[in-house]
Amino acid sequence: MTVKVDYENFYDTLITLINLLESRQIEASQVNVSEVIKVYASYLLRSEKMSLSEIAEFLTKAATLVLSKVRALFPQTADEIGEEDKEEDVTLDASGTPSSTSLHPFRVAAIYFEILSYRRSKHFTRQVEEVRPLYEVGDLYFLASLWWSLINKFNSKTKPSAQDMVNLLIKEDPEETIEARIEDIKNSLSRRKELTLLELLKDKTGKSFVVSTIVALLELARIGIIYLNQKQQFGDIYVKLKE
Amino acid sequence: MSNSRNEIKKVAREIEAILFVSTEPVKTAELANALSVDHETVEEAIRCIKDHYDLHHGITLINVAGGWQMATASDLSDVIENYNSSYGYKLRLSKAAMEALAIIAYKQPITRTEIEEIRGVRSDKVLETLLSSGLIRVAGRKKGTGLPLLYRTTQEFLEVFGLNSLSELPTEEELINEGNVT
């Protein structure tokens, strides 16, 4: 495999090179460190300005490169492997023999992720004060917070706003106010002794008309002018004038 | 639909205010909905803001996790680090964790056993690390013997790696054939 270290994306290429070397996908003996330094020198000359932290970063990477090269020249020993890298081989069944070819693309992807992470680390965003809670599988805190967020989401969709309530009771038409409806119902009852709610609503099914009619009926019942009677569950409501 | 320059300017100011207060990427659809304008207008306004920032300011707009977020310009990272070295997201993942994360990103939803079949080594420790860092999540159970847990990458994974969506990743074929990751 040939890795060309060029001026464009210099750092990305350097990270790739180090990763390939550490994962032993390229031969350590084939890495020409002096060539990398030469390219870096040209890169420095081309750059109009260079911060100290960038130079320090290069020195760290170059040191890692040299270290990786030295390490890769010797056989790897167990104690060199990091805590997380101390992974036991798994016993696989006949169909699941791992092969370097099936893992290869993901090793390349891991290097790509490292480059992405490096690029992203150059952008700083506004900090979140409240740290996101860490959770384990089946954590009750996580389940509870998820549950409450769902309830809030549902409530915000279904709960009428204060403005909706105001609009509902707003006096757009004097006939639809509660007082007007009380008079209206009284007049209707003076002609017929008994009426039903559906007859009172007639063909008007607007929210404010229905609400003002029901409130007017309750008020008339409270002051003892009418009886309200529902003969069956979910049936019509009968309105009867008191004797 | 052509939008007047004044309308774009007005929407751009409104978007700028929303992105200023937001600590997470804001989706184009959310902006369009909040400002009662169409997606086209939002996208044009974002282009205007981004061009203006990139030319004259120390901040820019980045397109991550399917949304837009205000961020400092990449060439000023050393300035921010000098000011306060605790700023920014410092991702410290071992090679093993990065490898497991790559497998999950490409093969999701995937079980631990399937990850181990590809890697050839036990991966429970790395999965714990990835879960606790919020880069992966449990996404249900696979039907079959033992109902093993399935893992997926999270929104935070996209944010941390500066990806807008998973479709931005190179395909497996590209990784195999090219080995070109720059």
mmCIF file of N, CA, C and O in Angstrom, chain A residues 1 101-109 112, chain B residues 102 106-107 166-181:
data_model
loop_
_atom_site.group_PDB
_atom_site.id
_atom_site.type_symbol
_atom_site.label_atom_id
_atom_site.label_comp_id
_atom_site.label_asym_id
_atom_site.label_seq_id
_atom_site.Cartn_x
_atom_site.Cartn_y
_atom_site.Cartn_z
ATOM 1 N N MET A 1 0.845 -1.202 0.000
ATOM 2 C CA MET A 1 0.000 0.000 0.000
ATOM 3 C C MET A 1 0.879 1.251 0.000
ATOM 4 O O MET A 1 1.851 1.316 0.737
ATOM 5 N N THR A 101 -9.904 -10.158 6.000
ATOM 6 C CA THR A 101 -10.570 -9.446 4.902
ATOM 7 C C THR A 101 -11.901 -8.853 5.355
ATOM 8 O O THR A 101 -12.277 -7.776 4.925
ATOM 9 N N SER A 102 -12.632 -9.570 6.276
ATOM 10 C CA SER A 102 -13.922 -9.023 6.721
ATOM 11 C C SER A 102 -13.705 -7.855 7.674
ATOM 12 O O SER A 102 -14.522 -6.941 7.762
ATOM 13 N N LEU A 103 -12.588 -7.849 8.385
ATOM 14 C CA LEU A 103 -12.313 -6.768 9.338
ATOM 15 C C LEU A 103 -11.658 -5.577 8.672
ATOM 16 O O LEU A 103 -11.825 -4.441 9.120
ATOM 17 N N HIS A 104 -10.966 -5.821 7.555
ATOM 18 C CA HIS A 104 -10.196 -4.749 6.913
ATOM 19 C C HIS A 104 -10.975 -3.452 6.677
ATOM 20 O O HIS A 104 -10.500 -2.384 7.082
ATOM 21 N N PRO A 105 -12.160 -3.508 6.031
ATOM 22 C CA PRO A 105 -12.844 -2.231 5.786
ATOM 23 C C PRO A 105 -13.154 -1.458 7.063
ATOM 24 O O PRO A 105 -13.134 -0.224 7.065
ATOM 25 N N PHE A 106 -13.415 -2.170 8.165
ATOM 26 C CA PHE A 106 -13.757 -1.481 9.416
ATOM 27 C C PHE A 106 -12.519 -0.875 10.067
ATOM 28 O O PHE A 106 -12.610 0.116 10.771
ATOM 29 N N ARG A 107 -11.365 -1.484 9.814
ATOM 30 C CA ARG A 107 -10.115 -0.886 10.313
ATOM 31 C C ARG A 107 -9.858 0.417 9.571
ATOM 32 O O ARG A 107 -9.456 1.407 10.165
ATOM 33 N N VAL A 108 -10.122 0.385 8.262
ATOM 34 C CA VAL A 108 -9.956 1.610 7.464
ATOM 35 C C VAL A 108 -10.971 2.656 7.945
ATOM 36 O O VAL A 108 -10.639 3.830 8.109
ATOM 37 N N ALA A 109 -12.212 2.180 8.214
ATOM 38 C CA ALA A 109 -13.256 3.091 8.696
ATOM 39 C C ALA A 109 -12.869 3.704 10.033
ATOM 40 O O ALA A 109 -13.112 4.888 10.286
ATOM 41 N N TYR A 112 -10.634 6.432 9.401
ATOM 42 C CA TYR A 112 -11.422 7.541 8.851
ATOM 43 C C TYR A 112 -12.133 8.293 9.975
ATOM 44 O O TYR A 112 -12.172 9.524 9.990
ATOM 45 N N ALA B 102 -16.876 1.509 14.332
ATOM 46 C CA ALA B 102 -16.957 1.467 12.861
ATOM 47 C C ALA B 102 -17.851 0.326 12.405
ATOM 48 O O ALA B 102 -18.681 0.497 11.507
ATOM 49 N N TYR B 106 -21.530 0.763 10.387
ATOM 50 C CA TYR B 106 -21.787 0.200 9.056
ATOM 51 C C TYR B 106 -22.798 -0.938 9.066
ATOM 52 O O TYR B 106 -23.474 -1.178 8.074
ATOM 53 N N LYS B 107 -22.877 -1.660 10.179
ATOM 54 C CA LYS B 107 -23.712 -2.873 10.184
ATOM 55 C C LYS B 107 -24.960 -2.736 11.052
ATOM 56 O O LYS B 107 -25.624 -3.730 11.309
ATOM 57 N N LEU B 166 -25.521 9.392 8.260
ATOM 58 C CA LEU B 166 -24.700 8.192 8.035
ATOM 59 C C LEU B 166 -24.375 8.008 6.556
ATOM 60 O O LEU B 166 -23.373 7.378 6.207
ATOM 61 N N SER B 167 -25.226 8.588 5.696
ATOM 62 C CA SER B 167 -24.988 8.436 4.255
ATOM 63 C C SER B 167 -23.716 9.158 3.811
ATOM 64 O O SER B 167 -23.241 8.949 2.704
ATOM 65 N N GLU B 168 -23.170 10.012 4.672
ATOM 66 C CA GLU B 168 -21.924 10.708 4.318
ATOM 67 C C GLU B 168 -20.693 9.803 4.440
ATOM 68 O O GLU B 168 -19.624 10.150 3.968
ATOM 69 N N LEU B 169 -20.881 8.669 5.116
ATOM 70 C CA LEU B 169 -19.734 7.762 5.283
ATOM 71 C C LEU B 169 -19.411 7.094 3.946
ATOM 72 O O LEU B 169 -20.314 6.795 3.171
ATOM 73 N N PRO B 170 -18.125 6.826 3.694
ATOM 74 C CA PRO B 170 -17.798 6.086 2.465
ATOM 75 C C PRO B 170 -18.400 4.684 2.545
ATOM 76 O O PRO B 170 -18.547 4.140 3.636
ATOM 77 N N THR B 171 -18.763 4.128 1.394
ATOM 78 C CA THR B 171 -19.376 2.790 1.414
ATOM 79 C C THR B 171 -18.310 1.742 1.740
ATOM 80 O O THR B 171 -17.115 2.011 1.625
ATOM 81 N N GLU B 172 -18.779 0.555 2.117
ATOM 82 C CA GLU B 172 -17.838 -0.533 2.441
ATOM 83 C C GLU B 172 -16.964 -0.863 1.235
ATOM 84 O O GLU B 172 -15.779 -1.126 1.381
ATOM 85 N N GLU B 173 -17.580 -0.806 0.038
ATOM 86 C CA GLU B 173 -16.830 -1.119 -1.189
ATOM 87 C C GLU B 173 -15.697 -0.107 -1.366
ATOM 88 O O GLU B 173 -14.570 -0.469 -1.702
ATOM 89 N N GLU B 174 -16.027 1.161 -1.114
ATOM 90 C CA GLU B 174 -15.003 2.204 -1.247
ATOM 91 C C GLU B 174 -13.855 1.956 -0.278
ATOM 92 O O GLU B 174 -12.691 2.142 -0.615
ATOM 93 N N LEU B 175 -14.222 1.535 0.946
ATOM 94 C CA LEU B 175 -13.189 1.275 1.951
ATOM 95 C C LEU B 175 -12.307 0.093 1.543
ATOM 96 O O LEU B 175 -11.102 0.116 1.733
ATOM 97 N N ILE B 176 -12.952 -0.940 0.960
ATOM 98 C CA ILE B 176 -12.187 -2.131 0.566
ATOM 99 C C ILE B 176 -11.294 -1.818 -0.638
ATOM 100 O O ILE B 176 -10.098 -2.080 -0.634
ATOM 101 N N ASN B 177 -11.929 -1.207 -1.658
ATOM 102 C CA ASN B 177 -11.204 -1.010 -2.915
ATOM 103 C C ASN B 177 -10.157 0.084 -2.857
ATOM 104 O O ASN B 177 -9.036 -0.089 -3.315
ATOM 105 N N GLU B 178 -10.577 1.202 -2.321
ATOM 106 C CA GLU B 178 -9.679 2.346 -2.383
ATOM 107 C C GLU B 178 -8.693 2.378 -1.222
ATOM 108 O O GLU B 178 -7.534 2.724 -1.396
ATOM 109 N N GLY B 179 -9.204 2.093 -0.008
ATOM 110 C CA GLY B 179 -8.357 2.289 1.173
ATOM 111 C C GLY B 179 -8.039 3.759 1.323
ATOM 112 O O GLY B 179 -7.144 4.176 2.043
ATOM 113 N N ASN B 180 -8.808 4.571 0.584
ATOM 114 C CA ASN B 180 -8.555 6.017 0.554
ATOM 115 C C ASN B 180 -9.518 6.695 1.514
ATOM 116 O O ASN B 180 -10.709 6.692 1.293
ATOM 117 N N VAL B 181 -9.017 7.247 2.587
ATOM 118 C CA VAL B 181 -9.901 7.796 3.604
ATOM 119 C C VAL B 181 -9.778 9.299 3.765
ATOM 120 O O VAL B 181 -10.314 9.877 4.669
#
